[in-house]
Coordinates of C-alpha atoms in Angstrom, one line a residue:
X762 CA -33.7 -62.3 -15.3
X763 CA -33.2 -63.8 -11.8
X764 CA -30.0 -66.1 -11.6
X765 CA -30.4 -69.4 -9.8
X766 CA -27.8 -71.7 -8.3
X767 CA -28.0 -75.6 -9.3
X768 CA -30.5 -76.0 -6.5
X769 CA -32.6 -73.7 -7.8
X770 CA -32.2 -70.7 -5.2
X771 CA -31.8 -67.0 -6.3
X772 CA -28.3 -65.7 -6.8
X773 CA -28.1 -62.2 -5.4
X774 CA -26.8 -59.5 -8.1
X775 CA -25.3 -56.2 -7.8
X776 CA -26.9 -53.4 -9.1
X777 CA -25.0 -50.4 -11.0
X778 CA -25.7 -47.8 -8.5
X779 CA -24.1 -49.6 -5.9
X780 CA -20.7 -48.7 -7.7
X781 CA -21.4 -45.2 -6.6
X782 CA -22.7 -45.9 -3.4
X783 CA -19.8 -48.2 -2.7
X784 CA -17.2 -45.8 -3.4
X785 CA -18.5 -43.0 -0.8
X786 CA -17.1 -44.9 1.5
X787 CA -13.9 -42.7 0.7
X788 CA -14.9 -39.0 1.6
X789 CA -11.0 -38.2 1.3
X790 CA -9.8 -38.7 -1.8
X791 CA -6.4 -39.9 -1.0
X792 CA -8.0 -43.2 0.6
X793 CA -9.1 -44.0 -2.5
X794 CA -5.7 -43.5 -4.0
X795 CA -4.7 -45.7 -1.5
X796 CA -6.6 -48.5 -2.2
X797 CA -4.8 -48.9 -5.7
X798 CA -1.3 -48.3 -3.9
X799 CA -2.1 -50.9 -1.5
X800 CA -3.2 -53.5 -4.7
X801 CA 0.3 -52.9 -6.3
X802 CA 2.3 -53.6 -3.1
X803 CA 0.3 -56.6 -1.7
X804 CA 2.4 -60.2 -2.0
X805 CA 0.4 -61.2 -4.6
X806 CA 1.4 -58.2 -7.0
X807 CA 4.6 -57.6 -5.2
X808 CA 5.7 -54.8 -7.5
X809 CA 9.1 -53.3 -6.9
X810 CA 7.9 -49.7 -8.5
X811 CA 4.6 -47.9 -8.9
X812 CA 4.0 -45.0 -11.4
X813 CA 1.3 -42.4 -10.8
X814 CA 0.6 -40.0 -13.7
X815 CA -2.0 -37.6 -14.6
X816 CA -2.3 -37.6 -18.6
X817 CA -4.9 -36.4 -21.3
X818 CA -6.2 -39.0 -23.6
X819 CA -8.8 -38.3 -26.3
X820 CA -9.5 -34.5 -24.7
X821 CA -10.2 -37.2 -21.3
X822 CA -7.9 -36.0 -17.9
X823 CA -6.8 -39.3 -17.1
X824 CA -5.2 -40.9 -13.8
X825 CA -3.1 -43.6 -14.8
X826 CA -1.6 -46.5 -12.1
X827 CA 1.5 -48.6 -13.6
X828 CA 3.3 -51.4 -12.0
X829 CA 5.9 -53.7 -12.6
X830 CA 4.2 -56.8 -10.4
X831 CA 3.3 -60.4 -11.3
X832 CA 0.2 -59.1 -13.3
X833 CA -3.3 -60.9 -13.8
X834 CA -4.6 -63.6 -15.7
X835 CA -8.0 -64.0 -16.7
X836 CA -9.5 -65.2 -13.7
X837 CA -7.3 -63.0 -11.0
X838 CA -8.7 -60.3 -13.2
X839 CA -12.3 -61.7 -12.8
X840 CA -11.8 -61.0 -9.2
X841 CA -10.5 -57.7 -9.0
X842 CA -13.7 -56.6 -10.9
X843 CA -15.9 -58.7 -8.5
X844 CA -17.0 -58.1 -5.1
X845 CA -15.8 -59.7 -1.8
X846 CA -13.1 -61.9 -3.3
X847 CA -10.1 -61.8 -1.2
X848 CA -7.9 -64.6 -1.4
X849 CA -4.2 -62.9 -0.6
X850 CA -1.9 -64.5 1.4
X851 CA 1.2 -63.8 3.7
X852 CA 4.4 -64.1 1.7
X853 CA 7.1 -64.8 4.1
X854 CA 7.4 -61.7 6.1
X855 CA 5.0 -59.7 3.4
X856 CA 1.8 -59.3 5.0
X857 CA -1.4 -58.1 2.8
X858 CA -3.3 -54.8 3.4
X859 CA -6.2 -56.2 1.3
X860 CA -8.7 -57.6 3.6
X861 CA -12.5 -57.3 1.8
X862 CA -11.6 -57.7 -1.8
X863 CA -13.4 -54.4 -2.3
X864 CA -10.3 -51.9 -2.8
X865 CA -10.2 -51.6 -6.6
X866 CA -13.8 -50.9 -6.8
X867 CA -14.2 -48.5 -4.0
X868 CA -10.9 -46.6 -5.2
X869 CA -11.4 -46.3 -8.9
X870 CA -14.9 -45.3 -8.9
X871 CA -14.5 -42.4 -5.9
X872 CA -11.7 -41.1 -8.1
X873 CA -13.8 -41.2 -11.5
X874 CA -16.7 -42.9 -12.9
X875 CA -14.9 -45.2 -15.7
X876 CA -11.9 -47.3 -15.2
X877 CA -10.0 -49.7 -17.7
X878 CA -7.6 -52.2 -16.5
X879 CA -4.7 -53.6 -18.8
X880 CA -2.6 -56.5 -17.4
X881 CA 0.5 -58.4 -18.6
X882 CA 2.0 -61.9 -17.7
X883 CA 4.1 -63.8 -19.4
X884 CA 2.5 -64.5 -23.0
X885 CA -1.0 -63.7 -22.1
X886 CA -2.8 -60.1 -21.7
X887 CA -5.8 -59.0 -20.1
X888 CA -8.2 -56.4 -20.5
X889 CA -11.0 -55.6 -18.1
X890 CA -13.7 -52.8 -18.0
X891 CA -15.5 -51.2 -14.6
X892 CA -17.7 -48.3 -16.0
X893 CA -21.0 -46.9 -14.5
X894 CA -21.1 -44.6 -17.9
X895 CA -21.3 -48.0 -20.0
X896 CA -23.8 -49.8 -17.6
X897 CA -25.7 -46.3 -17.9
X898 CA -25.7 -46.3 -22.0
X899 CA -26.2 -50.3 -22.1
X900 CA -29.2 -50.1 -19.5
X901 CA -27.8 -53.0 -17.3
X902 CA -29.5 -53.9 -14.3
X903 CA -26.5 -55.8 -13.3
X904 CA -22.7 -54.9 -12.8
X905 CA -21.1 -56.2 -15.9
X906 CA -17.5 -56.4 -16.5
X907 CA -16.1 -57.1 -20.0
X908 CA -12.8 -58.8 -19.9
X909 CA -10.8 -59.7 -22.7
X910 CA -8.1 -62.5 -22.7
X911 CA -5.1 -62.0 -25.4
X912 CA -2.5 -64.7 -26.3
X913 CA 0.7 -64.1 -27.8
X914 CA 1.9 -67.1 -29.6
X915 CA 5.6 -65.3 -30.8
X916 CA 4.1 -64.0 -34.2
X917 CA 0.4 -62.5 -33.3
X918 CA -1.5 -61.5 -30.7
X919 CA -4.9 -62.9 -30.6
X920 CA -8.2 -63.0 -28.6
X921 CA -10.1 -65.7 -27.2
X922 CA -13.2 -66.6 -29.3
X923 CA -15.5 -66.8 -26.6
X924 CA -14.6 -63.0 -25.5
X925 CA -15.7 -61.4 -28.4
X926 CA -18.9 -59.7 -27.0
X927 CA -16.6 -58.4 -24.2
X928 CA -14.0 -57.0 -26.9
X929 CA -17.1 -55.3 -28.8
X930 CA -18.5 -53.4 -25.6
X931 CA -14.8 -52.7 -24.6
X932 CA -14.0 -50.7 -28.2
X933 CA -17.2 -49.3 -27.9
X934 CA -17.6 -47.7 -24.2
X935 CA -13.9 -47.2 -23.6
X936 CA -11.5 -44.5 -24.5
X937 CA -9.7 -47.5 -26.7
X938 CA -11.8 -48.2 -29.9
X939 CA -9.5 -50.1 -31.8
X940 CA -7.1 -53.3 -31.0
X941 CA -4.3 -51.3 -32.0
X942 CA -5.0 -48.8 -29.2
X943 CA -5.3 -51.7 -26.8
X944 CA -2.0 -52.9 -27.8
X945 CA -0.5 -49.7 -27.5
X946 CA -1.0 -49.9 -23.5
X947 CA 0.5 -53.3 -23.3
X948 CA 3.7 -52.0 -25.2
X949 CA 3.9 -49.3 -22.2
X950 CA 3.9 -51.9 -19.7
X951 CA 6.6 -53.5 -21.5
X952 CA 8.8 -50.3 -21.8
X953 CA 8.3 -49.6 -18.0
X954 CA 7.7 -52.8 -16.4
X955 CA 9.5 -55.2 -18.7
X956 CA 8.0 -58.9 -18.5
X957 CA 4.9 -58.3 -16.3
X958 CA 2.8 -55.4 -15.0
X959 CA -0.8 -53.7 -14.7
X960 CA -1.9 -50.4 -16.2
X961 CA -4.8 -48.7 -14.5
X962 CA -6.7 -45.6 -16.2
X963 CA -9.3 -43.7 -14.6
X964 CA -11.2 -41.0 -16.6
X965 CA -14.3 -39.2 -16.1
X966 CA -12.5 -37.7 -13.0
X967 CA -14.4 -36.7 -10.0
X968 CA -15.1 -33.0 -10.3
X969 CA -16.7 -30.3 -7.8
X970 CA -20.1 -28.5 -8.6
X971 CA -18.4 -25.6 -10.0
X972 CA -17.2 -28.3 -12.8
X973 CA -13.4 -28.1 -11.5
X974 CA -11.6 -31.2 -10.9
X975 CA -11.2 -31.7 -7.4
X976 CA -7.0 -32.0 -8.0
X977 CA -5.0 -29.7 -8.6
X978 CA -2.3 -30.5 -11.0
X979 CA -0.7 -27.1 -11.6
X980 CA 0.3 -25.6 -8.3
X981 CA 3.2 -28.1 -8.2
X982 CA 3.9 -30.4 -11.3
X983 CA 5.7 -33.1 -9.5
X984 CA 2.8 -33.6 -7.2
X985 CA -1.0 -34.0 -7.0
X986 CA -2.8 -32.0 -4.9
X987 CA -6.1 -31.6 -3.2
X988 CA -7.6 -28.2 -3.8
X989 CA -8.6 -26.2 -0.1
X990 CA -12.4 -26.4 -0.5
X991 CA -12.6 -30.3 -0.9
X992 CA -10.5 -31.0 2.4
X993 CA -12.6 -28.5 4.6
X994 CA -14.1 -31.6 6.0
X995 CA -10.8 -32.4 7.6
X996 CA -10.6 -28.8 9.3
X997 CA -14.3 -29.3 10.7
X998 CA -13.5 -32.6 12.2
X999 CA -10.4 -31.0 13.9
X1000 CA -12.9 -28.3 15.6
X1001 CA -15.1 -30.6 16.3
X1002 CA -12.2 -32.5 18.3
X1003 CA -11.2 -29.1 20.0
X1004 CA -8.0 -28.9 17.7
X1005 CA -8.4 -25.4 16.5
X1006 CA -5.0 -24.9 16.9
X1007 CA -3.5 -27.6 14.6
X1008 CA -2.2 -26.9 11.4
X1009 CA -3.5 -29.0 8.3
X1010 CA -0.6 -31.3 7.8
X1011 CA 1.0 -31.0 4.3
X1012 CA 0.1 -35.4 4.0
X1013 CA -3.6 -34.2 3.7
X1014 CA -3.6 -32.2 0.4
X1015 CA -0.4 -33.5 -0.8
X1016 CA -0.2 -36.8 -2.5
X1017 CA 3.5 -36.8 -2.6
X1018 CA 3.5 -36.4 1.2
X1019 CA 1.2 -38.7 2.1
X1020 CA 2.7 -41.5 0.1
X1021 CA 6.1 -40.8 1.8
X1022 CA 4.8 -42.1 5.0
X1023 CA 2.0 -44.3 3.6
X1024 CA 4.0 -47.4 4.6
X1025 CA 6.0 -47.9 8.1
X1026 CA 8.5 -50.0 6.3
X1027 CA 9.0 -49.2 2.6
X1028 CA 9.0 -51.7 0.0
X1029 CA 7.9 -50.2 -3.1
X1030 CA 9.4 -47.3 -4.9
X1031 CA 6.5 -44.8 -6.1
X1032 CA 7.3 -42.7 -8.8
X1033 CA 4.8 -39.6 -8.6
X1034 CA 4.2 -37.2 -11.8
X1035 CA 7.7 -38.7 -13.0
X1036 CA 9.8 -37.8 -9.9
X1037 CA 10.7 -40.5 -6.9
X1038 CA 8.8 -40.2 -3.6
X1039 CA 11.4 -40.1 -1.0
X1040 CA 9.6 -42.2 1.7
X1041 CA 10.6 -42.1 5.3
X1042 CA 10.2 -44.0 8.3
X1043 CA 8.6 -42.1 10.7
X1044 CA 10.5 -43.2 13.6
X1045 CA 13.7 -42.4 12.7
X1046 CA 12.5 -38.6 12.1
X1047 CA 11.6 -37.9 15.4
X1048 CA 13.7 -36.1 18.1
X1049 CA 14.5 -37.5 21.4
X1050 CA 12.7 -40.9 20.5
X1051 CA 11.9 -43.2 23.1
X1052 CA 10.3 -46.8 23.0
X1053 CA 7.7 -48.1 25.4
X1054 CA 5.7 -51.2 25.3
X1055 CA 1.8 -51.9 25.3
X1056 CA 0.3 -55.7 26.0
X1057 CA -3.4 -56.0 24.9
X1058 CA -5.2 -58.8 26.3
X1059 CA -5.8 -60.6 22.9
X1060 CA -1.8 -60.6 22.3
X1061 CA 0.6 -62.8 23.8
X1062 CA 3.5 -60.7 22.8
X1063 CA 3.8 -57.0 23.6
X1064 CA 3.5 -54.4 20.9
X1065 CA 6.3 -51.3 20.5
X1066 CA 5.5 -47.7 20.7
X1067 CA 8.2 -45.2 19.4
X1068 CA 7.4 -41.7 21.0
X1069 CA 9.2 -38.5 20.1
X1070 CA 8.9 -34.9 19.0
X1071 CA 8.2 -34.0 15.5
X1072 CA 11.1 -31.9 14.3
X1073 CA 9.7 -30.3 11.6
X1074 CA 6.3 -28.4 13.0
X1075 CA 5.2 -28.3 16.6
X1076 CA 1.5 -27.9 15.0
X1077 CA 1.4 -31.9 13.7
X1078 CA 1.5 -33.9 16.3
X1079 CA -0.4 -37.3 17.9
X1080 CA -0.3 -40.9 17.1
X1081 CA 0.7 -42.6 13.5
X1082 CA -1.7 -45.5 14.0
X1083 CA -0.5 -48.4 11.2
X1084 CA -1.9 -52.1 10.6
X1085 CA 0.1 -54.5 8.8
X1086 CA 2.7 -51.8 8.2
X1087 CA 0.0 -49.4 6.2
X1088 CA -1.2 -45.9 7.7
X1089 CA -4.8 -46.1 8.9
X1090 CA -5.1 -42.9 11.3
X1091 CA -2.2 -40.2 11.1
X1092 CA -1.7 -37.5 14.0
X1093 CA -4.5 -38.9 16.0
X1094 CA -4.8 -36.6 18.9
X1095 CA -5.2 -38.8 22.3
X1096 CA -7.3 -37.1 25.3
X1097 CA -4.7 -35.5 27.0
X1098 CA -3.7 -33.5 23.7
X1099 CA -7.2 -32.2 23.3
X1100 CA -7.3 -30.4 26.8
X1101 CA -6.1 -27.3 25.3
X1102 CA -3.5 -26.6 28.0
X1103 CA -0.5 -27.5 25.6
X1104 CA -0.3 -31.1 27.2
X1105 CA 1.7 -33.5 25.0
X1106 CA 2.0 -30.6 22.0
X1107 CA 4.6 -31.9 19.5
X1108 CA 4.9 -35.6 20.6
X1109 CA 4.3 -38.0 17.7
X1110 CA 3.5 -41.8 18.8
X1111 CA 4.0 -44.2 16.2
X1112 CA 2.8 -47.7 16.5
X1113 CA 1.3 -50.7 14.5
X1114 CA -1.9 -51.8 15.5
X1115 CA -2.2 -55.5 14.0
X1116 CA -4.4 -56.6 17.0
X1117 CA -7.3 -53.9 15.7
X1118 CA -9.5 -54.3 12.5
X1119 CA -9.7 -51.3 9.8
X1120 CA -12.9 -50.1 8.7
X1121 CA -14.1 -50.3 5.1
X1122 CA -12.2 -47.6 4.0
X1123 CA -9.2 -48.3 5.8
X1124 CA -9.1 -44.9 7.7
X1125 CA -10.2 -45.6 11.0
X1126 CA -10.6 -48.8 13.3
X1127 CA -13.7 -50.5 14.5
X1128 CA -14.7 -49.1 18.1
X1129 CA -14.4 -51.7 19.4
X1130 CA -13.6 -52.4 23.4
X1131 CA -9.8 -53.7 22.2
X1132 CA -9.8 -50.1 20.0
X1133 CA -10.8 -48.2 23.4
X1134 CA -8.3 -49.9 25.9
X1135 CA -5.7 -49.2 23.4
X1136 CA -6.4 -45.4 23.0
X1137 CA -6.8 -45.3 27.0
X1138 CA -3.3 -46.7 27.2
X1139 CA -1.6 -45.0 24.5
X1140 CA -2.8 -41.5 26.2
X1141 CA -1.2 -42.6 29.6
X1142 CA 2.1 -43.5 28.0
X1143 CA 2.2 -40.6 25.9
X1144 CA 1.4 -38.0 28.7
X1145 CA 4.1 -39.7 30.7
X1146 CA 6.6 -39.3 28.1
X1147 CA 5.6 -35.8 27.6
X1148 CA 6.1 -35.0 31.3
X1149 CA 9.7 -36.6 31.3
X1150 CA 11.4 -35.8 28.0
X1151 CA 11.8 -32.2 27.0
X1152 CA 12.5 -30.9 23.4
X1153 CA 12.7 -27.2 22.2
X1154 CA 13.9 -25.7 18.8
X1155 CA 14.2 -22.3 18.1
X1156 CA 10.9 -20.9 19.6
X1157 CA 9.4 -24.5 20.2
X1158 CA 8.9 -25.1 23.9
X1159 CA 5.8 -27.4 24.5
X1160 CA 6.2 -27.6 27.9
X1161 CA 6.1 -24.9 30.9
X1162 CA 8.8 -26.5 33.2
X1163 CA 11.7 -26.4 30.9
X1164 CA 14.0 -24.7 32.6
X1165 CA 13.6 -27.0 36.0
X1166 CA 14.9 -30.1 34.0
X1167 CA 18.4 -30.9 34.6
X1168 CA 20.7 -31.4 31.5
X1169 CA 20.9 -35.1 32.3
X1170 CA 17.4 -35.5 32.0
X1171 CA 17.7 -33.8 28.4
X1172 CA 20.4 -36.0 27.4
X1173 CA 18.9 -39.3 28.6
X1174 CA 15.4 -40.7 28.2
X1175 CA 14.7 -42.3 31.8
X1176 CA 13.0 -45.3 32.6
X1177 CA 9.7 -43.7 33.3
X1178 CA 7.9 -46.3 35.0
X1179 CA 7.8 -50.3 36.3
X1180 CA 7.7 -52.6 33.2
X1181 CA 4.4 -54.4 33.6
X1182 CA 2.4 -56.7 30.8
X1183 CA -1.2 -56.1 32.2
X1184 CA -2.7 -54.1 29.4
X1185 CA -4.3 -51.7 32.0
X1186 CA -0.9 -51.1 33.4
X1187 CA 2.3 -48.9 31.9
X1188 CA 5.3 -50.4 30.4
X1189 CA 8.4 -48.7 30.8
X1190 CA 9.8 -46.2 28.7
X1191 CA 13.5 -47.3 27.6
X1192 CA 16.5 -45.2 25.9
X1193 CA 18.3 -46.1 22.7
X1194 CA 21.1 -48.3 23.6
X1195 CA 23.5 -46.3 21.5
X1196 CA 22.3 -43.2 23.2
X1197 CA 22.6 -44.6 26.7
X1198 CA 26.3 -45.6 26.2
X1199 CA 27.1 -42.1 24.8
X1200 CA 25.9 -40.6 28.1
X1201 CA 27.8 -43.0 30.4
X1202 CA 30.7 -42.4 28.7
X1203 CA 30.2 -38.7 29.1
X1204 CA 29.5 -39.2 32.8
X1205 CA 32.6 -40.8 33.5
X1206 CA 35.0 -38.6 31.6
X1207 CA 33.3 -35.6 33.6
X1208 CA 34.2 -37.6 37.1
X1209 CA 37.8 -38.6 35.6
X1210 CA 38.5 -34.7 35.1
X1211 CA 37.1 -33.6 38.7
X1212 CA 39.5 -36.3 40.0
X1213 CA 42.4 -34.8 38.1
X1214 CA 41.7 -31.1 38.9
X1215 CA 41.7 -32.3 42.6
X1216 CA 44.9 -33.9 42.6
X1217 CA 46.8 -31.2 40.6
X1218 CA 45.2 -28.8 43.5
X1219 CA 46.6 -31.0 46.4
X1220 CA 50.0 -31.1 44.5
X1221 CA 50.2 -27.5 43.7
X1222 CA 49.6 -25.5 47.1
X1223 CA 50.8 -22.1 47.1
X1224 CA 53.6 -21.4 49.5
X1225 CA 55.3 -24.8 49.5
X1226 CA 59.0 -25.5 48.1
X1227 CA 60.9 -28.6 46.5
X1228 CA 63.9 -27.4 48.8
X1229 CA 64.5 -29.1 52.0
X1230 CA 65.6 -25.9 53.8
X1231 CA 62.5 -23.9 52.5
X1232 CA 60.4 -27.4 53.5
X1233 CA 61.8 -26.9 57.1
X1234 CA 61.4 -23.4 57.5
X1235 CA 57.9 -23.2 56.3
X1236 CA 56.5 -26.4 57.1
X1237 CA 54.3 -25.0 60.1
X1238 CA 53.1 -22.1 58.3
X1239 CA 52.4 -24.6 55.5
X1240 CA 50.3 -26.6 57.7
X1241 CA 48.4 -23.8 58.8
X1242 CA 47.3 -22.9 55.6
X1243 CA 45.9 -25.9 54.9
X1244 CA 44.2 -26.2 58.0
X1245 CA 42.9 -23.0 57.3
X1246 CA 41.7 -23.9 53.9
X1247 CA 40.2 -26.9 55.1
X1248 CA 37.9 -24.8 57.7
X1249 CA 37.2 -22.4 54.9
X1250 CA 35.7 -25.4 52.8
X1251 CA 33.7 -26.3 56.1
X1252 CA 32.6 -23.0 56.4
X1253 CA 31.6 -22.9 52.8
X1254 CA 30.0 -26.1 52.5
X1255 CA 27.9 -25.0 55.7
X1256 CA 26.7 -21.8 54.1
X1257 CA 26.2 -23.4 50.7
X1258 CA 23.9 -26.2 52.8
X1259 CA 21.9 -23.0 54.6
X1260 CA 21.6 -20.9 51.3
X1261 CA 20.2 -24.5 49.6
X1262 CA 17.6 -25.0 52.5
X1263 CA 16.6 -21.2 52.5
X1264 CA 15.8 -21.7 48.6
X1265 CA 14.0 -25.0 49.4
X1266 CA 12.1 -23.5 51.8
X1267 CA 11.3 -20.3 49.6
X1268 CA 10.3 -22.6 46.6
X1269 CA 7.9 -24.7 48.9
X1270 CA 5.8 -21.7 49.7
X1271 CA 5.8 -20.1 46.2
X1272 CA 4.5 -23.7 45.4
X1273 CA 1.7 -23.4 47.9
X1274 CA 1.2 -19.9 46.9
X1275 CA 0.7 -21.0 43.4
X1276 CA -1.7 -23.8 44.5
X1277 CA -4.2 -21.6 46.1
X1278 CA -4.2 -19.3 43.3
X1279 CA -5.3 -22.6 40.9
X1280 CA -7.6 -23.3 43.5
X1281 CA -9.2 -19.8 43.7
X1282 CA -9.2 -20.0 39.3
X1283 CA -11.0 -23.3 39.3
X1284 CA -13.5 -21.9 41.6
X1285 CA -14.1 -19.1 39.2
X1286 CA -14.0 -21.3 36.3
X1287 CA -16.6 -23.3 38.0
X1288 CA -18.9 -19.7 38.8
X1289 CA -18.4 -18.7 34.9
X1290 CA -19.4 -22.3 33.5
X1291 CA -22.3 -22.2 36.0
X1292 CA -23.1 -18.3 34.8
X1293 CA -22.6 -19.4 31.3
X1294 CA -25.2 -21.9 31.1
X1295 CA -27.9 -19.8 33.1
X1296 CA -27.4 -17.1 30.0
X1297 CA -28.0 -19.6 27.6
X1298 CA -30.8 -21.1 29.0
X1299 CA -32.2 -17.6 29.5
X1300 CA -31.7 -16.9 25.8
X1301 CA -33.4 -19.9 25.0
X1302 CA -36.3 -18.6 26.9
X1303 CA -35.9 -15.1 25.4
X1304 CA -35.8 -16.5 21.9
X1305 CA -39.3 -19.1 22.5
X1306 CA -40.9 -16.0 24.4
X1307 CA -40.1 -13.9 20.9
X1308 CA -41.2 -17.0 18.6
X1309 CA -44.4 -17.1 20.6
X1310 CA -45.4 -13.5 20.3
X1311 CA -44.6 -13.3 17.0
X1312 CA -46.9 -16.5 16.3
X1313 CA -50.0 -14.4 18.2
X1314 CA -49.0 -11.5 16.0
X1315 CA -49.3 -13.1 12.6
X1316 CA -52.8 -14.4 13.2
X1317 CA -53.6 -10.7 13.4
X1318 CA -51.5 -9.4 10.6
X1319 CA -50.8 -12.3 8.2
X1320 CA -49.0 -10.2 5.4
X1321 CA -45.9 -9.6 7.6
X1322 CA -43.7 -12.3 7.2
X1323 CA -42.4 -13.1 10.3
X1324 CA -41.0 -16.7 10.0
X1325 CA -38.0 -15.2 8.5
X1326 CA -37.3 -13.0 11.1
X1327 CA -33.8 -13.7 13.3
X1328 CA -35.2 -14.5 16.9
X1329 CA -31.6 -14.5 18.5
X1330 CA -31.3 -10.5 17.0
X1331 CA -32.3 -7.8 19.8
X1332 CA -33.5 -6.0 16.7
X1333 CA -36.5 -8.2 16.6
X1334 CA -38.0 -6.5 19.4
X1335 CA -38.2 -3.5 17.5
X1336 CA -40.2 -5.1 14.7
X1337 CA -42.3 -7.0 17.0
X1338 CA -43.3 -3.5 18.7
X1339 CA -43.6 -1.6 15.2
X1340 CA -46.7 -4.7 14.5
X1341 CA -48.2 -4.6 18.0
X1342 CA -48.3 -0.1 17.6
X1343 CA -49.9 -1.2 13.9
X1344 CA -52.3 -3.1 15.5
X1345 CA -53.7 -1.0 18.4
X1346 CA -52.3 2.3 17.3
X1347 CA -54.7 4.0 19.8
X1348 CA -53.5 1.9 23.0
X1349 CA -49.4 2.4 22.0
X1350 CA -50.1 6.3 21.9
X1351 CA -52.1 6.2 25.4
X1352 CA -48.8 4.8 26.8

């Protein structure tokens, strides 16, 4: 039956099928998990700890999310289970991640078909049910969310009389079939979260076509992992982006690894499968870190960017893009890193893009002009960092010109470019103050040591004596020796200068020769590309010709199944010839 407003205008309804449709925005299971983590993290809940566990209840595999946050009353739970309500507000410097009022619905229904929510706040306790199975069994035409409010008066717990029907449906269509079973979950909240908290239990978990759960709970009992064939879409995406050589980051298939980098500045402790997740701020884990700035047109203040090398693996690199402290895109290759010539290999850039708008599933940004400008500038800055700052460990040498760089260039990150604020121009990369100070002290120490050695040399020239007689006797000889040494030094300096000029000339000649070879290779590359394009066109024409011949022959010999032939294989020519021979054997024999 259609619901109308007080003015008689029809009110939009939400179909039960929308629960599944809405969940498909999460193509990656961990993005759905992140939505539930965000709900506990946001300032309206402000949990200090969140427990994520897999359990079995009444022979059902369940995922459980329990936090020690502020809890919810009836109205707040109703908004949580409804669509599009988001009244989250910033609390001091704690900015909420939630934006659309859809995270719990899309996230929970992506992980499983059914979810029940328990929340305790002071003396009130609420239970709410969001269940596709319940809606299917009852034949509901709209999404119904039974919610029950329990009140504790110091001695007994009682349900509000107006919620009797909701209580009946929850007991009939959830995993908890008695009030005692419901109350037992509130006791779990009290044992871990104490005064207030929320517990979400999801069951009928998503399975593969083979019937196997998409999550692997056995390989590492302290982790929740995604099976290889579940995240195969990630590998296919890499291939489309010319990232075949890039290994799959651990955060793609390990929930523990993903949670460790989910927030740029961690505020909440996550306990996964009974063991604390060691959160890490990526900027503190980089080798040779340098900071830069980028000033979008829409902002008054520039954004800080940190560049550095991944010390753990040269295979995982790119941009780590956060929004409101939350990771949105990880290991994004900018244009220079997709060229396939090792440019920018190993380099990670960390930036908090609060000026960009995340997509519905918080795994990408809206493709706006501001986003394109940001990616363009980050590409330029990352490539400039890679050209100026070298890092290598063990066999990891991501750049070819390593030997030509001086020790000073390795020890200190230089100012690369003038510091400007326009978004189309570059900022300057600056070093950390501590690193710069240490380098200056080292340079001063080296200068002082050189001066000290020179003084010692001048005061202890061989052939001199402290006695007056010896000084008078050998004064002329000593003077000659000093003059001779000066001449030798001058001559050596001149020879050194000549050698340097010869080496410089040879280096320039080698550079010119290499440039000629590069130009020649580029010409060959263009010629090969043209040849490949021509061969590709010829192959297409040959395929079309084979198909035309096959279609013509099919009209003469309909019993031959020619539609299943592989027209890209040369063997098809022999098959077509045999068909022709069958049609006109006499003519074929005459040939």
